XYZ file of C-alpha atoms in Angstrom:
243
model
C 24.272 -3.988 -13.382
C 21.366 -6.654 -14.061
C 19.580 -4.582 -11.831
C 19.878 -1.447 -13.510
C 19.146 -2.339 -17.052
C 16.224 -4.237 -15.915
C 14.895 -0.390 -14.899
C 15.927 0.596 -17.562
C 13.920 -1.908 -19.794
C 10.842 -1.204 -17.819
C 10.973 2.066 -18.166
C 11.190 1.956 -21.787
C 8.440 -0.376 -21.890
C 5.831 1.777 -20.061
C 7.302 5.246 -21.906
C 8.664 4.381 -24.958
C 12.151 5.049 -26.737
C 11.720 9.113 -27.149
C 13.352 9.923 -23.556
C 16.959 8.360 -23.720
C 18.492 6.349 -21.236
C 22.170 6.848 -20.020
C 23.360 5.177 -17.123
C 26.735 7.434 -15.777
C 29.141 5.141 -14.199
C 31.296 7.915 -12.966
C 31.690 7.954 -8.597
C 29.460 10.215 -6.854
C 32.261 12.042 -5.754
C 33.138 13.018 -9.502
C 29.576 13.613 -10.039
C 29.070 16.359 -7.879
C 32.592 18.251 -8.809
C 31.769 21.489 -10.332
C 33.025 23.047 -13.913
C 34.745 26.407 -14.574
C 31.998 27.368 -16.762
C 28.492 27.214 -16.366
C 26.246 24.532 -17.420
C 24.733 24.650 -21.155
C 21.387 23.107 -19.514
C 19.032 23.516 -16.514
C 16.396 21.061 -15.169
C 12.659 21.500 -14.367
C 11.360 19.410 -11.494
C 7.947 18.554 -11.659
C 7.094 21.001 -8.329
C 8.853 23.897 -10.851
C 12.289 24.104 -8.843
C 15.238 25.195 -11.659
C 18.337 23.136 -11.104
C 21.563 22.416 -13.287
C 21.403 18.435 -12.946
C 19.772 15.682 -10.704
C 22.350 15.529 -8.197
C 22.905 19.076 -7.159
C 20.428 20.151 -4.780
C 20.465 23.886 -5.364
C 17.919 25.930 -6.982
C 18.130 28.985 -9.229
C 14.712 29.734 -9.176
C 10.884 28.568 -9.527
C 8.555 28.552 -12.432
C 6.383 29.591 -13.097
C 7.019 32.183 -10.674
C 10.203 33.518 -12.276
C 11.160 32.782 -16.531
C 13.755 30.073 -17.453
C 15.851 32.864 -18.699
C 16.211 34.655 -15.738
C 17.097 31.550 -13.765
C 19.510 31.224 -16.590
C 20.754 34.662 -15.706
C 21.196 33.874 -12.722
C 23.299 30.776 -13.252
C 25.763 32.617 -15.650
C 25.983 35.239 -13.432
C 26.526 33.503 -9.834
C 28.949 31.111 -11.466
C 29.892 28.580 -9.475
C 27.971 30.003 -6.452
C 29.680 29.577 -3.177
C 27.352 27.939 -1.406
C 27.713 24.957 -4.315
C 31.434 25.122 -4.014
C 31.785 24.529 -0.776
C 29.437 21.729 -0.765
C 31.012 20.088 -3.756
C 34.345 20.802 -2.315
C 33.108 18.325 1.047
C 32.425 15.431 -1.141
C 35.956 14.025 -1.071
C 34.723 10.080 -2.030
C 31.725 8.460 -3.431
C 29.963 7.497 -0.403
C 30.578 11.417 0.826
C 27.783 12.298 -1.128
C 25.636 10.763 1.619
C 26.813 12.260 4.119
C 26.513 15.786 2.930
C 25.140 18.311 4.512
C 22.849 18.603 1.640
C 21.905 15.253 0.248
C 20.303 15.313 -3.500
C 16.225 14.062 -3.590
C 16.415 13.003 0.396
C 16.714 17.026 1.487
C 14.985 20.292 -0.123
C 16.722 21.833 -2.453
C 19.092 24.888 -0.918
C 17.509 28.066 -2.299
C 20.221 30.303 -4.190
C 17.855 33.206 -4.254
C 14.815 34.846 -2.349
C 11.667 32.805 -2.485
C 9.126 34.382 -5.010
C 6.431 33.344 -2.744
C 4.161 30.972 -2.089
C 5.045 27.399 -1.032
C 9.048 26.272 -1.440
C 7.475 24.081 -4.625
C 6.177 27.470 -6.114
C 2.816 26.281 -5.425
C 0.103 27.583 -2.823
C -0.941 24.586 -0.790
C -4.823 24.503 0.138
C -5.423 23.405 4.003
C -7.734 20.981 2.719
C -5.148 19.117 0.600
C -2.801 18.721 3.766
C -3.666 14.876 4.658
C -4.707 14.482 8.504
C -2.141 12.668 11.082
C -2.480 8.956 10.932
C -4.426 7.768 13.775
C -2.576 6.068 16.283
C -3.348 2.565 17.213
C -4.408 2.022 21.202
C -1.665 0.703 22.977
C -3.732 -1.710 24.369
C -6.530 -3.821 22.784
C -8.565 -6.491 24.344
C -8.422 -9.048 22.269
C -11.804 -11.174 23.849
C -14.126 -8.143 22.761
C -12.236 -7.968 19.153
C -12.812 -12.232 19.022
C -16.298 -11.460 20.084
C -17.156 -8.901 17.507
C -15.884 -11.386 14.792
C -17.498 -14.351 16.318
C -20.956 -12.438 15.713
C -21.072 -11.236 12.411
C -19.899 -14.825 11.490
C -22.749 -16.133 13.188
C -24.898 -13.119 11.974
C -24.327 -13.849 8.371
C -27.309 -15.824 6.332
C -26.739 -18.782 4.118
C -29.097 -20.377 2.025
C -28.890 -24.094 0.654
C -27.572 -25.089 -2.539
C -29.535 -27.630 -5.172
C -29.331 -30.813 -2.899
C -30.607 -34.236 -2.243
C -30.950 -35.510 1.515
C -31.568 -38.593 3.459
C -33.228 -38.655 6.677
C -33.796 -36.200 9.950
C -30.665 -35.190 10.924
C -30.390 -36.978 14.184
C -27.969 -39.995 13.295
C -26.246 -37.951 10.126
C -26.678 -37.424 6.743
C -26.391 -38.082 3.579
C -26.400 -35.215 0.771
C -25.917 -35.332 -2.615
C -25.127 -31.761 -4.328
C -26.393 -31.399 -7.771
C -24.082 -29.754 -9.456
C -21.442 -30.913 -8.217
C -22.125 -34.646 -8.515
C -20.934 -35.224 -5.183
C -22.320 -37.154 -2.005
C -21.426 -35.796 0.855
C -21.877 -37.832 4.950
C -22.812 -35.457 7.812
C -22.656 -35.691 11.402
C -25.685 -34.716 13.528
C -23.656 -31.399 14.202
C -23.298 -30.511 10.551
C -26.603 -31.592 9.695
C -28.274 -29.468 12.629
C -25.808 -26.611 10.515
C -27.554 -27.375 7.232
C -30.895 -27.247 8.301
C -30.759 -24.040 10.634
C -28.851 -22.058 7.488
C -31.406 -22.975 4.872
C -32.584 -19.606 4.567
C -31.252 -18.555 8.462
C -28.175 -18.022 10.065
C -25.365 -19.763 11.926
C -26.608 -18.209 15.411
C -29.689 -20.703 15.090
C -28.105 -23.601 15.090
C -25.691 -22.795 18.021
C -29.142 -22.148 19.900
C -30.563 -25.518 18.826
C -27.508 -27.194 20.239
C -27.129 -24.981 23.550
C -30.580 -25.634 24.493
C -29.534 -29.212 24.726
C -28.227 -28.752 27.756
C -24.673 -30.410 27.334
C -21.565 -29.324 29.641
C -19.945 -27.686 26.383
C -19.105 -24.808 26.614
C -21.339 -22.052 24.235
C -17.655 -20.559 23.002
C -17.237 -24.432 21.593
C -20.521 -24.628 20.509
C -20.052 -21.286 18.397
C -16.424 -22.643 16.985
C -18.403 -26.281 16.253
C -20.621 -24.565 14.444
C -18.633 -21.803 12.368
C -16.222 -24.973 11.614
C -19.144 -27.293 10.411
C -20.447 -24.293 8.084
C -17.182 -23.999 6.321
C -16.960 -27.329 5.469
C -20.458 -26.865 4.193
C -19.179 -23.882 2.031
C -16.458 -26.400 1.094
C -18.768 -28.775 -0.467
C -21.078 -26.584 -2.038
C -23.597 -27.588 0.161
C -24.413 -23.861 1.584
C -24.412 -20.961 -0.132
C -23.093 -17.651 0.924
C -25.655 -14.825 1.693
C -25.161 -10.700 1.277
């Protein structure tokens, strides 16, 4: 019940109080039972189908294609059609409403007269507006070209040094201060090597400088070294993201 006058609350805050709210607490099964006489009302869906209420899913007509009062007509003088008795007279309990054969706002509504034309929704449908099948996915992808791929623009993407203040070459670490930040900052020679090849370049330059080294790592470590070392750089405010 919380549940349903939250809804309810929400609704009325995004539309306002001019549409009432009634919440029927009556069993499905009672809901779909069908008067002697006809209803005094008929609902619109937004596509243009005519019905008498929500939870009957037949239709008397479509506008604009044919006038409210001769789906009217047609209600007054079909009354109750067979097709809706013997539908309502299936729906024995309140979860047999589910189970019909024709189950309101999951099926189409059953049409109770000839189609005017045009699309069931009383609407020509353009080709164009028809949305394409999703693509499917390949069953199989190779996840070392997809880590590649990634691994390169990472390393493809320029940087460019913040407003800082360094001490020394590099080669034993590093101290930087960043400006605006007010903080002071130790590299190792890895990290430093980092800074200085993205001032203005790219990751891919340092992991060049340290491969031509000639150490037994391996250039996949070298590359995850490196991408590491520039996002604690990012961290600290010491690099600078390029475009």
């Amino acid at each position: 019940a919380r549940d349903i006058d939250a809804a309810i609350e929400r609704f009325r805050a995004h539309r306002g109080d001019a549409m009432p709210v009634n919440v029927n607490t009556a069993s499905a099964a009672s809901l779909a039972a069908l008067e002697d006489v006809a209803p005094a009302a008929l609902l619109v869906r937004p596509a243009g189908a005519v019905l008498i209420d929500s939870l009957k899913p037949f239709r008397f007509g479509t506008v604009p294609e044919d006038s409210l009062s001769d789906c009217w007509e047609r209600v007054v003088s079909t009354w109750p059609p067979p097709e809706m008795v013997d539908w309502a007279r299936s729906i024995r309990t309140s979860s047999g409403i589910g189970r019909s054969a024709h189950v309101p706002y999951r099926d189409e509504e059953v049409a109770l007269v000839p189609a005017a034309g045009g699309s069931p929704a009383g609407r020509e449908v353009a080709d164009e507006a028809i949305p394409s099948a999703t693509p499917q996915t390949p069953e199989r992808v190779d996840l070392g070209e997809a880590r590649e791929t990634v691994v390169g623009l990472a390393l493809a993407r320029p940087y460019s040094l913040a407003a800082v203040r360094s001490t020394g070459s590099g080669a034993r670490g590093r101290y930087v201060r960043v400006v605006e930040a007010e903080t002071t900052h130790r590299l190792n020679e890895t990290a430093a090597r980092v800074m200085d090849a993205c001032d203005g370049g790219t990751p891919l330059a340092a992991v060049e400088q340290l491969a031509r080294r000639g150490t037994a790592v391996a250039r996949a470590q070298i590359e995850a070294d490196v991408l590491g070392a520039v996002r604690s750089l990012v961290q600290r405010k010491i690099l600078l993201p390029g475009r």
